[in-house]
C-alpha cells in the first residue's frame, strides 16, 4: 500500500509498504482525511526529535524511523479484531493517537496523556494516518455520528488539544480570556473557550492572516503587539486583569505577558511547546497568587469534542485552508506550512 | 517613648519618639513580645527595599524612613478608639500587620494580601511593634484566648504565612509533601502541613542546625543535597513523585527540584521571595500537567492559627531561640540572625 513516511530531516517520501494486518484488540481503518500537524512540520525541519531516531527506538513501540506519519485523521473501518466492542465494519471513525502503556502508572490511572513514554500513533511507530490503511488498538477509535463529516473529523485531534486546555483553565461562565498566539492551537483554544462560556476573549497575534482568522472565529478583540500597547489596552478594558490567559507562544515574552495580564488569583495555562528554558520572574506570580499550569495534548476529551461538532456548536470549516493528496504532502503540504504559514491553519491530506 | 527605628542600610537605632495617640477606629497597644523577621534582616543588609526610602513615600502611609520596626507582635490593649467592637482595655492581642486600602479592589474583595500597594505596619510606616506603644486600625487586632501566651502569640504572624501556604496547596489528607528549605518559613509550613493532615513530609536543607530543627518539628525524613541523592531517594520512596512541593528557597535549583519532584498533576507552591528572575523549564510542568502557584503572606488565616495554638495542636516553643530587649536588637538580634543564622529560628524582643 502507499504510505507517507518520515525518513529523517527534510526527508519525507511516499513509499510502497506492506499493508498492516488486523489482529485481536485492534481495528483496521482506511483513512480518508488526515491533517498535517505543526509537530510534523517541526520534525521535518529540526527532527528527528519526537520521532525515534536510528539506535533510539521508542520505548513502547520499539520502532525507529522510517515511520508512517499522520496522527490527525478519520476514515472508515474495514476490519474489526476479536474483542473490540462498539465498532463495526463500515463505521466512520476518528483516531485518538496517544499510545497507552499497560505498565505505566499514569496510563493505568487514566492520565494517558501524562505517560512518561508519551508516544503517538503516526509519530512514534505503529503506523499512521497518512497511509491507505492503518491498524490501531480499539481504545484509539471513536465512532462518528452521521452529523460529523469525515473531513471535519480530521480536526477532532487538534480541537481536543484546545478543549483540554480550556478545561485545564477551569473556565467559569463569563470569564475574560486572553489567548497569546493565534496559530492552530491558539485558534482551537479560542473555539473551545467560546463554547465553554467565556466572556470577552482577546487574542494577541503578530501575523495579519492569523489576526483575521481569530476575528473570523469569534475573538472579541485582536491586538497586535507591533502596533498596540497590549498592557494598556488590557488594563483599560479589564482593570485588574483577565481571569484566564493562555500562552500559545512559548517564549519569555509571551509567558511574561500572560502572567502580567491576569487578575489577582487569575489562571495562566501554557499550551505551547517551549524550545528552551526561559527567564521567569516569580514576583509576577507572588503578589497576585496567580496560578500557572500546562496543558498536555488531551485526555478523555474526544467524546465531548465530537458531541460539540455533532450538535453544530463548533464549526471547523474555517480552519481547513487546503486539501491535497499524498503526492503533494511535501511541496503542497509541509513546505506550504513553512513558507506560507500565515495563510494556512490546517491542510488536509486524502490518499 | 522608646522605639526601634530603621534609619537606613545597617542603621537601626533605639530612639525616643512621641507616643502615638489613639483615635476613632484604632486600638492602642503596649507590645510585649515582637519577633525579628527575615525581612527586617533583609532591609538591614540590602535595604531600604520594602521600607520606603526618602523621596519615595509608601503610597498608603505617605511615610518614609525612619520607620518603627516590628510586625510580628502581641501585647496588651491600653486604649480603644470609638467604633471598635469586640476589643477591650486589658485584652491581650496579636497584630495582623497588613495595611488595607479602601480604594483597592483586592482589599475590598477581601484579598488584602494582594493589594498592589501591599504595606505592613512595622515596615511601611504607621508605627510598629518594636515600641513601647503602637496604634493600629481595629481590623489588625486579634484578641487572644487565655490558652495562648503572649510570647507564643508573637509567632502567629509567621505561622500564618505557613498556614496560608498550606491552604494554597489545597492539601488533602495523607498528601505527601516536600519542603525545600528549613528556614523560619519552611519550618512554619512544616508545622502547618502536619496539622492539616499531610502524610509523609520530607524536608530538604543544607544547614545541620536547621536539619535538626526540622526533625524536631516532625519531618519524617530530612535530606541534605550535599550528601543525599535527593531525586533518587524521592523516586524510591514516592514512585511518580510527591503530591505537593513547597519552594522556600527561591532560586533556580530549588524551583527545579520542586517541579521535578511532584507527581503527575502534582502541586508546587512557592513561598520564597526571589532575588531575581531565574531560568525556568516549562517542559518540567508540561508532561506532568503540574500546577505552580505562589503564596503571599496571609489572608483570613490568623483566626485559624490562634485556634490551633489555643487547642494545643501546634507548639511554637521550639521556634523561639532567643529573647532580648530593645537595646540588644542589633547586636543580639539582627546581627545574630546574620552571623549565626543556623542557630536561630525566631528571636523575640521585649521592651
GROMACS .gro file of C-alpha atoms in nm, chain A residues 105-106 111 113-114 116 118 164 168 240 255 264-265 270 272-275 277-283 285-296, chain B residues 105-106 111 113-114 116 118 164 168 240 255 264-265 270 272-275 277-283 285-296:
model
   74
  105UNK     CA    1   0.101   0.424   3.648
  106UNK     CA    2  -0.023   0.738   3.467
  111UNK     CA    3  -0.393   1.012   3.270
  113UNK     CA    4  -0.153   1.197   2.822
  114UNK     CA    5   0.099   1.207   3.109
  116UNK     CA    6   0.641   0.926   3.079
  118UNK     CA    7   0.433   0.950   2.573
  164UNK     CA    8  -0.833   2.010   2.708
  168UNK     CA    9  -0.734   2.284   3.245
  240UNK     CA   10  -0.707   4.430   3.747
  255UNK     CA   11   0.474   3.390   2.928
  264UNK     CA   12  -0.515   3.858   4.130
  265UNK     CA   13  -0.591   3.485   4.169
  270UNK     CA   14   0.067   2.711   2.889
  272UNK     CA   15   0.297   2.588   2.381
  273UNK     CA   16   0.591   2.359   2.329
  274UNK     CA   17   0.889   2.558   2.451
  275UNK     CA   18   1.213   2.532   2.262
  277UNK     CA   19   1.413   2.729   2.925
  278UNK     CA   20   1.340   3.099   2.965
  279UNK     CA   21   1.384   3.366   3.230
  280UNK     CA   22   1.092   3.364   3.466
  281UNK     CA   23   1.005   3.618   3.732
  282UNK     CA   24   0.830   3.462   4.030
  283UNK     CA   25   0.732   3.806   4.158
  285UNK     CA   26   0.301   3.542   4.034
  286UNK     CA   27   0.368   3.608   4.402
  287UNK     CA   28   0.186   3.936   4.454
  288UNK     CA   29  -0.119   3.808   4.266
  289UNK     CA   30  -0.114   3.448   4.391
  290UNK     CA   31  -0.180   3.357   4.032
  291UNK     CA   32  -0.178   3.002   3.913
  292UNK     CA   33   0.026   2.851   3.630
  293UNK     CA   34  -0.033   2.515   3.475
  294UNK     CA   35   0.042   2.348   3.143
  295UNK     CA   36  -0.194   2.153   2.925
  296UNK     CA   37  -0.057   1.843   2.754
  456UNK     CA   38  -1.027   4.634   4.452
  457UNK     CA   39  -0.824   4.347   4.602
  462UNK     CA   40  -0.777   3.963   4.921
  464UNK     CA   41  -0.270   4.032   5.090
  465UNK     CA   42  -0.285   4.102   4.715
  467UNK     CA   43  -0.095   4.630   4.470
  469UNK     CA   44   0.095   4.600   4.984
  515UNK     CA   45  -0.167   3.023   5.420
  519UNK     CA   46  -0.281   2.744   4.888
  591UNK     CA   47   0.598   0.905   4.049
  606UNK     CA   48   1.227   2.556   4.192
  615UNK     CA   49   0.177   1.399   3.752
  616UNK     CA   50  -0.094   1.656   3.843
  621UNK     CA   51   0.640   2.899   4.602
  623UNK     CA   52   1.013   3.224   4.887
  624UNK     CA   53   1.097   3.582   4.800
  625UNK     CA   54   1.309   3.555   4.487
  626UNK     CA   55   1.603   3.788   4.447
  628UNK     CA   56   1.433   3.603   3.772
  629UNK     CA   57   1.566   3.253   3.710
  630UNK     CA   58   1.579   3.006   3.425
  631UNK     CA   59   1.264   2.803   3.414
  632UNK     CA   60   1.189   2.494   3.208
  633UNK     CA   61   0.822   2.467   3.111
  634UNK     CA   62   0.876   2.108   2.999
  636UNK     CA   63   0.548   2.117   3.405
  637UNK     CA   64   0.407   2.024   3.064
  638UNK     CA   65   0.444   1.649   3.065
  639UNK     CA   66   0.305   1.625   3.418
  640UNK     CA   67   0.040   1.898   3.392
  641UNK     CA   68   0.163   2.009   3.729
  642UNK     CA   69   0.043   2.324   3.892
  643UNK     CA   70   0.251   2.614   4.021
  644UNK     CA   71   0.128   2.888   4.246
  645UNK     CA   72   0.279   3.132   4.492
  646UNK     CA   73   0.163   3.207   4.843
  647UNK     CA   74   0.176   3.570   4.955
   0.00000   0.00000   0.00000
